[in-house]
Amino acid sequence: MNATIRNLSALLLAGTALSIAMPVHAQTAQPAPAADPGTEVEEIVVNGKFIPDQIRDTPEVANFLTIEDIQRAGDDTAAQALTRVTGLSLVSGKFVYVRGLGERYSQALLNGSPLPSPEPLQRVIPLDLFPSSILAGTSVQKTFSANYPGEFGGGIIDLQTVGVPDEAYLNVSVGLGYDSETTDKRGLTYYGSKYDELGFDDGTRKLPVGVRQFAANRPVVFTGATGGLTQAEYKAVARSFSNSSVNVIQSDKPWANGNVDLSAGQSFETDFGRVGVVGVLGYRNSWLNREGVRQTTLPDVGGIALATDSTFQATQNDISWSGLGGVALEFGDNEIRYMGLWIRSTSKRARITENSAISQGNSNVNAYATEWYRRELQLSQLSGKHKLGDIDIDWRGTYGRTTREAPYERAYRYGLRADGKRTALLSGANQLVSFSDLDENIGSANIDFRYELPVDLVRQAELKVGYAWQKNDRASVRRDFTYDQGRNWDPLRYGTERIDFLVADRNINDDIVVLRELSGSALTGDSAQYEAGLEVHAAYVQIDAEIVELLRAGVGLRYEDAKETILTRDIFNVAAGPTFQRKISESYVLPTATLTWNFAEDQQLRAGLSKTIGRPQFRELAPQRYRDTETDRILTGNPFLEDTKFTNADLRYEFYFDRGQYVTVGGFFKELKKPVESLAVLGSDGNFQQTFYNAPKAQIYGAEIELKKYFEHEFGNPFLDSKRWLVAVNYTYNSSKLKVGSGDTIVLNTTGIRTTPPASDYLTDGDRLQGASKHLANLQLGFEDDEAQSQATVLISYASPRVTARASSIDLPDLVQKPGVRLDFVYRKTFMVMEREFSGSFEARNLLGTDSQEYQSAGGNRFDTNSYDLGRTVSLGLTARF
């Protein structure tokens, strides 16, 4: 009987005896007697001497980010930390793209369970919500295995939270940061409420009491109209809207950025087993000034011409609170854990845009906006691990809820007259007040069984079977109001008034200013209320076997049955039933196979093939307006989207020349059927509006290389000789092409009607896939000094230009984002004060001053669709350990 010994600790204990055959019962330190010719002997084969446990234990192509990696880079959030992983890039500061595929094609898990999202546009959760202080590590799996969800395009990101400590600890951390474009520079703000500095509202931003009392189930329409309010009701509604506190933009100097983190853990023995508890609490407050340019274009002979030209200034204050609590019980071969997570994040924004409509005879408009967004995640997870005889059982159940509240999204516009004075624009949607609420719940349950198969045909085999269930439910309600012209509106008399005077009680009547509701109207072109749901039942079987010596195979099959629904309702006539409904009901059989050839003790070759899917996000399906404050664009979903189907192939060579040191080289290929793309259309207000559609096909192929190496060298200098030097570099080449044939069509939502224009009207065969950078690279250079207990790292990252949205016509170029090169420096040192251990940190980010650039270019002309300055930042941190 032969067996491959996999546990590295067992190999080390075996010592020099590894080179000979050993009797099965040789358990003591005494010299083993010579084996009798008739005695059954176990042969011990040594493979994978330097291959890390995580890599060795998975047959898949994967990358792992340890807590040491996160601390070295000094990243504050999971999103920032993951950008150091080969093939990953960060978009909008919160969404991670794997191998150039958009965030819709990557799924984030927390301890193996899916997460609900507080974002109105995505079902995937923004990873900037997760502070690095709650993370114990992260894995990124780039090849599909049957035990993971079938929604697998670019990869699976599994965040692991801190667990039970081996010994008691208490850490207190504080930080202070400076931004060259923001700190102590003139910015914008508005009052809001008295608790805004803590990230809470005091009730000022609630849906106006008049609306709740008199117009909860009917639109706000002035007296005299069919179904309108009485004059008394109308005045009560109008007077209940907050005014100066949410309308008046003021000049202010933002504070410095700061954070406070507390973490503690304890474990102790009881009659029931070993019990451990852990707790983390964090607070962060940051400010960001942006000054930039937003331009739109029109087709022109030989290229493009300027349509509108805008400059903007915006200030954003982000405040986040996070808390994690965990308890675990370990007894025998059993472990039961509970983890509770709470994250609350608020963003307060003020923005002024100066616009020149070139194509309309230089009619200048100034636009003002104030916003406040609250995102909250609450999650509970109960999990267990057990061993019953030869069967290992893992199970977990998770319930999560996210909410997003956006009250008083206020946008108002003034036109500039020839005499230099401004006049309020009171028509259409020039004076918007919006309230939106999103609530999503998710429940999931998983159970996995593992069993070592007693088979003779292979050297070693493990059977894994499991079942997974997931259900998401989302509800979103949005109400839009506008101030419009009354019968006797006089722009010369009233139009020059400051905004809070203009919409004051004395002016709101049918003579001067009229308050009316736009919710779900033709003017906004959307639904005021939608509901969405996704339920998935899945079962899988997977076999991982060493089929011959040194050759390991993983073969699996996953079955998923899913129902995804989207429906809209008339907010004022819910009893009438849905106004629109779409159900996507699909079942899939998803095969996967991987081979790992461990042809040397420290080298291996992996190959993988699989089929996977990608489902449309709820918000991509929902025909409800959403303003993306990053770009100031209106996005509307397309309820006629379909699932994306993937065929995936991977090949990777790995060489591990010491612990934590390696070089890997790999290639990958993906074929996509009906990938989801974003379409940008120039709206009547001079801004881009975006929607979504399925492109016919796409192909992606690329290569990845990664190197991590430590060096110790005698330089003849005490300062240099005490250092252990690090070089870590990774590079990804990504080539993507859309496939567009002469008979291909796309599906668009045109005011609720399904239309199928030719794909060639919007796409060109060979266009790059949206979101895909051709080149991604990261470089880390640094040292560690065990004697001085210090660590320094220079971090350089690069992402080449990528398409952010398709233009509405092949006569216009796509919108392209240029991330560029980013240079960071991080220094950490540990020292003792009064017998207490302290750690200090210094971080300098974006030292090259790389700005954010999005543009269109053609015929030698370039126009910036959304470009702005990004500051250089410096931060200091101090952690005390007790």
Short mmCIF file of N, CA and C in Angstrom, two decimals, residues 18-152:
data_model
loop_
_atom_site.label_atom_id
_atom_site.label_comp_id
_atom_site.label_asym_id
_atom_site.label_seq_id
_atom_site.Cartn_x
_atom_site.Cartn_y
_atom_site.Cartn_z
N LEU A 18 13.51 9.76 5.82
CA LEU A 18 12.65 9.90 4.65
C LEU A 18 13.21 9.19 3.43
N SER A 19 14.48 8.97 3.43
CA SER A 19 15.08 8.39 2.22
C SER A 19 14.95 6.88 2.14
N ILE A 20 14.40 6.25 3.19
CA ILE A 20 14.28 4.79 3.16
C ILE A 20 12.87 4.38 3.46
N ALA A 21 12.53 3.15 3.13
CA ALA A 21 11.21 2.63 3.46
C ALA A 21 11.15 2.35 4.95
N MET A 22 9.99 2.63 5.58
CA MET A 22 9.84 2.47 7.02
C MET A 22 8.71 1.50 7.31
N PRO A 23 8.84 0.70 8.37
CA PRO A 23 7.74 -0.16 8.77
C PRO A 23 6.56 0.69 9.21
N VAL A 24 5.39 0.14 9.03
CA VAL A 24 4.17 0.84 9.36
C VAL A 24 4.11 1.20 10.83
N HIS A 25 4.64 0.35 11.74
CA HIS A 25 4.46 0.56 13.17
C HIS A 25 5.66 1.21 13.83
N ALA A 26 6.53 1.82 13.05
CA ALA A 26 7.70 2.49 13.64
C ALA A 26 7.26 3.80 14.23
N GLN A 27 6.89 3.83 15.53
CA GLN A 27 6.33 5.02 16.17
C GLN A 27 7.28 5.63 17.18
N THR A 28 8.34 4.93 17.58
CA THR A 28 9.19 5.44 18.65
C THR A 28 10.50 5.93 18.11
N ALA A 29 11.29 6.48 19.03
CA ALA A 29 12.61 6.99 18.64
C ALA A 29 13.64 5.89 18.56
N GLN A 30 13.27 4.62 18.96
CA GLN A 30 14.21 3.53 18.90
C GLN A 30 14.51 3.16 17.45
N PRO A 31 15.72 2.68 17.20
CA PRO A 31 16.05 2.27 15.82
C PRO A 31 15.11 1.17 15.37
N ALA A 32 14.63 1.29 14.18
CA ALA A 32 13.69 0.31 13.66
C ALA A 32 14.43 -0.93 13.22
N PRO A 33 13.92 -2.11 13.55
CA PRO A 33 14.56 -3.34 13.08
C PRO A 33 14.42 -3.47 11.58
N ALA A 34 15.26 -4.26 11.02
CA ALA A 34 15.19 -4.48 9.58
C ALA A 34 13.87 -5.11 9.21
N ALA A 35 13.36 -4.71 8.12
CA ALA A 35 12.05 -5.19 7.69
C ALA A 35 12.14 -6.63 7.24
N ASP A 36 11.23 -7.41 7.74
CA ASP A 36 11.12 -8.79 7.28
C ASP A 36 10.60 -8.80 5.86
N PRO A 37 11.11 -9.68 5.01
CA PRO A 37 10.65 -9.70 3.61
C PRO A 37 9.15 -9.88 3.48
N GLY A 38 8.50 -10.46 4.49
CA GLY A 38 7.05 -10.67 4.37
C GLY A 38 6.23 -9.57 5.00
N THR A 39 6.94 -8.58 5.57
CA THR A 39 6.21 -7.50 6.26
C THR A 39 5.72 -6.47 5.25
N GLU A 40 4.50 -6.00 5.46
CA GLU A 40 3.94 -4.96 4.58
C GLU A 40 4.62 -3.62 4.89
N VAL A 41 5.11 -2.96 3.89
CA VAL A 41 5.89 -1.75 4.06
C VAL A 41 5.17 -0.58 3.40
N GLU A 42 5.17 0.55 4.08
CA GLU A 42 4.59 1.76 3.50
C GLU A 42 5.70 2.62 2.91
N GLU A 43 5.53 2.98 1.66
CA GLU A 43 6.51 3.81 0.98
C GLU A 43 6.13 5.27 1.17
N ILE A 44 7.07 6.08 1.61
CA ILE A 44 6.82 7.50 1.83
C ILE A 44 7.46 8.29 0.70
N VAL A 45 6.64 9.02 -0.04
CA VAL A 45 7.13 9.80 -1.18
C VAL A 45 7.11 11.27 -0.79
N VAL A 46 8.24 11.94 -0.94
CA VAL A 46 8.35 13.34 -0.54
C VAL A 46 8.15 14.22 -1.76
N ASN A 47 7.09 15.04 -1.73
CA ASN A 47 6.81 15.98 -2.82
C ASN A 47 6.42 17.32 -2.21
N GLY A 48 6.62 18.40 -2.96
CA GLY A 48 6.14 19.70 -2.52
C GLY A 48 6.84 20.21 -1.28
N LYS A 49 8.14 20.08 -1.19
CA LYS A 49 8.86 20.45 0.02
C LYS A 49 8.65 21.91 0.39
N PHE A 50 8.66 22.79 -0.60
CA PHE A 50 8.56 24.22 -0.33
C PHE A 50 7.19 24.78 -0.69
N ILE A 51 6.29 23.99 -1.20
CA ILE A 51 5.00 24.51 -1.64
C ILE A 51 4.14 24.82 -0.42
N PRO A 52 3.66 26.07 -0.27
CA PRO A 52 2.89 26.45 0.92
C PRO A 52 1.63 25.61 1.06
N ASP A 53 1.17 25.48 2.31
CA ASP A 53 0.01 24.66 2.59
C ASP A 53 -1.21 25.09 1.78
N GLN A 54 -1.47 26.41 1.74
CA GLN A 54 -2.66 26.88 1.03
C GLN A 54 -2.60 26.51 -0.44
N ILE A 55 -1.44 26.69 -1.06
CA ILE A 55 -1.29 26.35 -2.47
C ILE A 55 -1.38 24.84 -2.68
N ARG A 56 -0.72 24.08 -1.78
CA ARG A 56 -0.69 22.65 -1.95
C ARG A 56 -2.07 22.02 -1.76
N ASP A 57 -2.89 22.63 -0.89
CA ASP A 57 -4.18 22.04 -0.56
C ASP A 57 -5.27 22.34 -1.58
N THR A 58 -5.00 23.16 -2.55
CA THR A 58 -6.01 23.44 -3.57
C THR A 58 -5.47 23.08 -4.94
N PRO A 59 -6.27 22.43 -5.77
CA PRO A 59 -5.82 22.15 -7.13
C PRO A 59 -6.06 23.31 -8.08
N GLU A 60 -6.63 24.42 -7.57
CA GLU A 60 -7.03 25.52 -8.44
C GLU A 60 -5.93 26.58 -8.55
N VAL A 61 -6.05 27.41 -9.59
CA VAL A 61 -5.19 28.59 -9.72
C VAL A 61 -5.73 29.65 -8.78
N ALA A 62 -4.92 30.03 -7.80
CA ALA A 62 -5.40 30.94 -6.77
C ALA A 62 -4.26 31.81 -6.27
N ASN A 63 -4.64 32.96 -5.68
CA ASN A 63 -3.69 33.84 -5.00
C ASN A 63 -4.21 34.06 -3.58
N PHE A 64 -3.26 34.21 -2.66
CA PHE A 64 -3.62 34.39 -1.26
C PHE A 64 -2.97 35.65 -0.71
N LEU A 65 -3.76 36.40 0.03
CA LEU A 65 -3.29 37.63 0.65
C LEU A 65 -3.35 37.43 2.16
N THR A 66 -2.21 37.40 2.81
CA THR A 66 -2.16 37.16 4.24
C THR A 66 -2.27 38.47 5.01
N ILE A 67 -2.45 38.35 6.31
CA ILE A 67 -2.52 39.55 7.13
C ILE A 67 -1.18 40.29 7.11
N GLU A 68 -0.08 39.52 6.95
CA GLU A 68 1.24 40.17 6.85
C GLU A 68 1.34 41.00 5.57
N ASP A 69 0.77 40.50 4.48
CA ASP A 69 0.78 41.25 3.22
C ASP A 69 0.00 42.56 3.37
N ILE A 70 -1.16 42.47 4.04
CA ILE A 70 -2.00 43.66 4.22
C ILE A 70 -1.29 44.69 5.09
N GLN A 71 -0.66 44.23 6.17
CA GLN A 71 0.04 45.15 7.06
C GLN A 71 1.23 45.79 6.37
N ARG A 72 1.95 45.01 5.55
CA ARG A 72 3.11 45.57 4.86
C ARG A 72 2.71 46.72 3.94
N ALA A 73 1.63 46.53 3.18
CA ALA A 73 1.20 47.57 2.25
C ALA A 73 0.49 48.72 2.94
N GLY A 74 0.05 48.50 4.19
CA GLY A 74 -0.61 49.57 4.93
C GLY A 74 -1.96 49.96 4.38
N ASP A 75 -2.64 49.05 3.69
CA ASP A 75 -3.92 49.37 3.08
C ASP A 75 -5.02 49.43 4.13
N ASP A 76 -5.92 50.40 3.96
CA ASP A 76 -6.97 50.62 4.95
C ASP A 76 -8.19 49.74 4.74
N THR A 77 -8.45 49.33 3.48
CA THR A 77 -9.65 48.57 3.18
C THR A 77 -9.30 47.32 2.37
N ALA A 78 -10.26 46.41 2.30
CA ALA A 78 -10.07 45.21 1.50
C ALA A 78 -9.86 45.56 0.04
N ALA A 79 -10.56 46.58 -0.45
CA ALA A 79 -10.44 46.97 -1.86
C ALA A 79 -9.01 47.39 -2.19
N GLN A 80 -8.40 48.21 -1.33
CA GLN A 80 -7.03 48.65 -1.58
C GLN A 80 -6.05 47.48 -1.51
N ALA A 81 -6.25 46.60 -0.55
CA ALA A 81 -5.32 45.49 -0.38
C ALA A 81 -5.32 44.56 -1.58
N LEU A 82 -6.49 44.34 -2.17
CA LEU A 82 -6.60 43.38 -3.26
C LEU A 82 -5.95 43.86 -4.55
N THR A 83 -5.70 45.15 -4.67
CA THR A 83 -5.04 45.64 -5.88
C THR A 83 -3.60 45.13 -5.98
N ARG A 84 -3.04 44.59 -4.90
CA ARG A 84 -1.67 44.06 -4.94
C ARG A 84 -1.63 42.65 -5.53
N VAL A 85 -2.79 42.04 -5.75
CA VAL A 85 -2.86 40.67 -6.25
C VAL A 85 -2.75 40.67 -7.77
N THR A 86 -2.06 39.72 -8.32
CA THR A 86 -1.86 39.62 -9.76
C THR A 86 -3.20 39.57 -10.49
N GLY A 87 -3.36 40.44 -11.50
CA GLY A 87 -4.54 40.41 -12.35
C GLY A 87 -5.72 41.16 -11.81
N LEU A 88 -5.57 41.83 -10.65
CA LEU A 88 -6.69 42.58 -10.06
C LEU A 88 -6.45 44.08 -10.20
N SER A 89 -7.54 44.82 -10.41
CA SER A 89 -7.46 46.27 -10.47
C SER A 89 -8.67 46.86 -9.76
N LEU A 90 -8.51 48.08 -9.27
CA LEU A 90 -9.54 48.75 -8.47
C LEU A 90 -10.20 49.84 -9.31
N VAL A 91 -11.54 49.85 -9.31
CA VAL A 91 -12.32 50.82 -10.07
C VAL A 91 -13.23 51.57 -9.11
N SER A 92 -13.27 52.90 -9.26
CA SER A 92 -14.10 53.78 -8.42
C SER A 92 -13.74 53.66 -6.95
N GLY A 93 -12.55 53.15 -6.66
CA GLY A 93 -12.11 53.07 -5.28
C GLY A 93 -12.75 51.98 -4.45
N LYS A 94 -13.62 51.14 -5.07
CA LYS A 94 -14.36 50.17 -4.24
C LYS A 94 -14.67 48.86 -4.95
N PHE A 95 -14.64 48.81 -6.27
CA PHE A 95 -14.96 47.57 -6.98
C PHE A 95 -13.68 46.97 -7.56
N VAL A 96 -13.51 45.67 -7.34
CA VAL A 96 -12.31 44.98 -7.80
C VAL A 96 -12.62 44.23 -9.09
N TYR A 97 -11.82 44.49 -10.12
CA TYR A 97 -11.92 43.79 -11.39
C TYR A 97 -10.87 42.67 -11.39
N VAL A 98 -11.29 41.45 -11.71
CA VAL A 98 -10.38 40.32 -11.82
C VAL A 98 -10.13 40.04 -13.29
N ARG A 99 -8.86 40.10 -13.68
CA ARG A 99 -8.44 39.86 -15.06
C ARG A 99 -9.19 40.75 -16.05
N GLY A 100 -9.48 41.98 -15.63
CA GLY A 100 -10.08 42.94 -16.53
C GLY A 100 -11.57 42.83 -16.67
N LEU A 101 -12.19 41.83 -16.06
CA LEU A 101 -13.64 41.68 -16.14
C LEU A 101 -14.29 42.55 -15.07
N GLY A 102 -15.40 43.18 -15.42
CA GLY A 102 -16.08 44.09 -14.52
C GLY A 102 -16.52 43.43 -13.23
N GLU A 103 -16.91 44.29 -12.26
CA GLU A 103 -17.28 43.76 -10.95
C GLU A 103 -18.47 42.83 -11.00
N ARG A 104 -19.28 42.93 -12.05
CA ARG A 104 -20.44 42.03 -12.17
C ARG A 104 -20.00 40.59 -12.41
N TYR A 105 -18.76 40.39 -12.86
CA TYR A 105 -18.27 39.05 -13.16
C TYR A 105 -17.41 38.48 -12.04
N SER A 106 -17.32 39.16 -10.93
CA SER A 106 -16.59 38.65 -9.78
C SER A 106 -17.52 38.68 -8.58
N GLN A 107 -17.39 37.68 -7.74
CA GLN A 107 -18.27 37.58 -6.58
C GLN A 107 -17.43 37.61 -5.31
N ALA A 108 -17.91 38.39 -4.34
CA ALA A 108 -17.24 38.49 -3.06
C ALA A 108 -17.99 37.66 -2.02
N LEU A 109 -17.24 36.87 -1.26
CA LEU A 109 -17.79 36.06 -0.19
C LEU A 109 -17.15 36.50 1.12
N LEU A 110 -17.85 36.27 2.21
CA LEU A 110 -17.31 36.52 3.53
C LEU A 110 -17.32 35.19 4.29
N ASN A 111 -16.14 34.68 4.56
CA ASN A 111 -16.01 33.36 5.19
C ASN A 111 -16.79 32.30 4.42
N GLY A 112 -16.79 32.43 3.08
CA GLY A 112 -17.43 31.44 2.23
C GLY A 112 -18.89 31.69 1.93
N SER A 113 -19.49 32.73 2.51
CA SER A 113 -20.92 33.00 2.30
C SER A 113 -21.11 34.26 1.45
N PRO A 114 -22.14 34.28 0.58
CA PRO A 114 -22.40 35.46 -0.24
C PRO A 114 -22.89 36.63 0.60
N LEU A 115 -22.71 37.82 0.07
CA LEU A 115 -23.03 39.05 0.79
C LEU A 115 -24.09 39.86 0.06
N PRO A 116 -24.97 40.54 0.78
CA PRO A 116 -25.88 41.49 0.13
C PRO A 116 -25.17 42.81 -0.11
N SER A 117 -25.64 43.59 -1.07
CA SER A 117 -24.97 44.84 -1.42
C SER A 117 -25.86 46.04 -1.15
N PRO A 118 -25.29 47.11 -0.55
CA PRO A 118 -26.05 48.35 -0.36
C PRO A 118 -25.98 49.28 -1.56
N GLU A 119 -25.32 48.87 -2.63
CA GLU A 119 -25.21 49.72 -3.80
C GLU A 119 -26.45 49.57 -4.67
N PRO A 120 -27.04 50.66 -5.12
CA PRO A 120 -28.23 50.57 -5.96
C PRO A 120 -27.94 50.02 -7.35
N LEU A 121 -26.70 50.12 -7.80
CA LEU A 121 -26.37 49.70 -9.16
C LEU A 121 -25.89 48.26 -9.24
N GLN A 122 -25.27 47.75 -8.17
CA GLN A 122 -24.66 46.43 -8.25
C GLN A 122 -25.23 45.47 -7.21
N ARG A 123 -25.22 44.17 -7.57
CA ARG A 123 -25.51 43.16 -6.57
C ARG A 123 -24.23 42.80 -5.82
N VAL A 124 -23.08 43.02 -6.45
CA VAL A 124 -21.81 42.74 -5.79
C VAL A 124 -21.52 43.85 -4.78
N ILE A 125 -20.94 43.47 -3.66
CA ILE A 125 -20.73 44.44 -2.59
C ILE A 125 -19.46 45.24 -2.84
N PRO A 126 -19.48 46.56 -2.57
CA PRO A 126 -18.25 47.36 -2.70
C PRO A 126 -17.28 47.01 -1.59
N LEU A 127 -16.06 46.68 -1.95
CA LEU A 127 -15.10 46.17 -0.98
C LEU A 127 -14.44 47.26 -0.16
N ASP A 128 -14.72 48.53 -0.47
CA ASP A 128 -14.20 49.59 0.38
C ASP A 128 -14.94 49.65 1.71
N LEU A 129 -16.05 48.92 1.84
CA LEU A 129 -16.78 48.89 3.09
C LEU A 129 -16.03 48.12 4.18
N PHE A 130 -15.09 47.24 3.79
CA PHE A 130 -14.46 46.36 4.75
C PHE A 130 -13.10 46.92 5.18
N PRO A 131 -13.00 47.41 6.41
CA PRO A 131 -11.69 47.88 6.88
C PRO A 131 -10.74 46.70 7.05
N SER A 132 -9.47 46.95 6.81
CA SER A 132 -8.49 45.87 6.89
C SER A 132 -8.33 45.34 8.32
N SER A 133 -8.79 46.10 9.30
CA SER A 133 -8.63 45.67 10.70
C SER A 133 -9.47 44.46 11.03
N ILE A 134 -10.49 44.13 10.25
CA ILE A 134 -11.33 42.96 10.55
C ILE A 134 -10.91 41.74 9.75
N LEU A 135 -9.87 41.87 8.91
CA LEU A 135 -9.50 40.78 8.01
C LEU A 135 -8.34 39.96 8.56
N ALA A 136 -8.45 38.65 8.40
CA ALA A 136 -7.35 37.75 8.72
C ALA A 136 -6.62 37.32 7.45
N GLY A 137 -7.20 37.58 6.31
CA GLY A 137 -6.61 37.21 5.03
C GLY A 137 -7.67 37.15 3.96
N THR A 138 -7.23 36.95 2.72
CA THR A 138 -8.14 36.91 1.58
C THR A 138 -7.60 35.93 0.56
N SER A 139 -8.49 35.19 -0.05
CA SER A 139 -8.10 34.31 -1.15
C SER A 139 -8.82 34.74 -2.42
N VAL A 140 -8.13 34.66 -3.53
CA VAL A 140 -8.69 34.98 -4.84
C VAL A 140 -8.51 33.76 -5.72
N GLN A 141 -9.60 33.07 -6.01
CA GLN A 141 -9.52 31.87 -6.84
C GLN A 141 -9.91 32.23 -8.26
N LYS A 142 -9.02 31.90 -9.21
CA LYS A 142 -9.20 32.32 -10.60
C LYS A 142 -9.67 31.20 -11.50
N THR A 143 -9.64 29.96 -11.01
CA THR A 143 -10.25 28.86 -11.76
C THR A 143 -11.41 28.31 -10.95
N PHE A 144 -12.43 27.93 -11.65
CA PHE A 144 -13.68 27.50 -11.02
C PHE A 144 -13.55 26.11 -10.42
N SER A 145 -14.11 25.93 -9.23
CA SER A 145 -14.27 24.60 -8.64
C SER A 145 -15.73 24.46 -8.24
N ALA A 146 -16.21 23.24 -8.27
CA ALA A 146 -17.65 22.99 -8.16
C ALA A 146 -18.23 23.38 -6.82
N ASN A 147 -17.41 23.53 -5.79
CA ASN A 147 -17.94 23.90 -4.47
C ASN A 147 -18.21 25.39 -4.35
N TYR A 148 -17.83 26.18 -5.36
CA TYR A 148 -18.09 27.62 -5.35
C TYR A 148 -19.32 27.94 -6.21
N PRO A 149 -19.96 29.11 -5.99
CA PRO A 149 -21.11 29.50 -6.80
C PRO A 149 -20.78 29.51 -8.29
N GLY A 150 -21.78 29.18 -9.12
CA GLY A 150 -21.59 29.12 -10.56
C GLY A 150 -21.40 30.48 -11.20
N GLU A 151 -21.76 31.57 -10.50
CA GLU A 151 -21.51 32.92 -11.01
C GLU A 151 -20.02 33.20 -10.84
N PHE A 152 -19.26 32.77 -11.82
CA PHE A 152 -17.80 32.81 -11.74
C PHE A 152 -17.28 33.24 -13.10
#
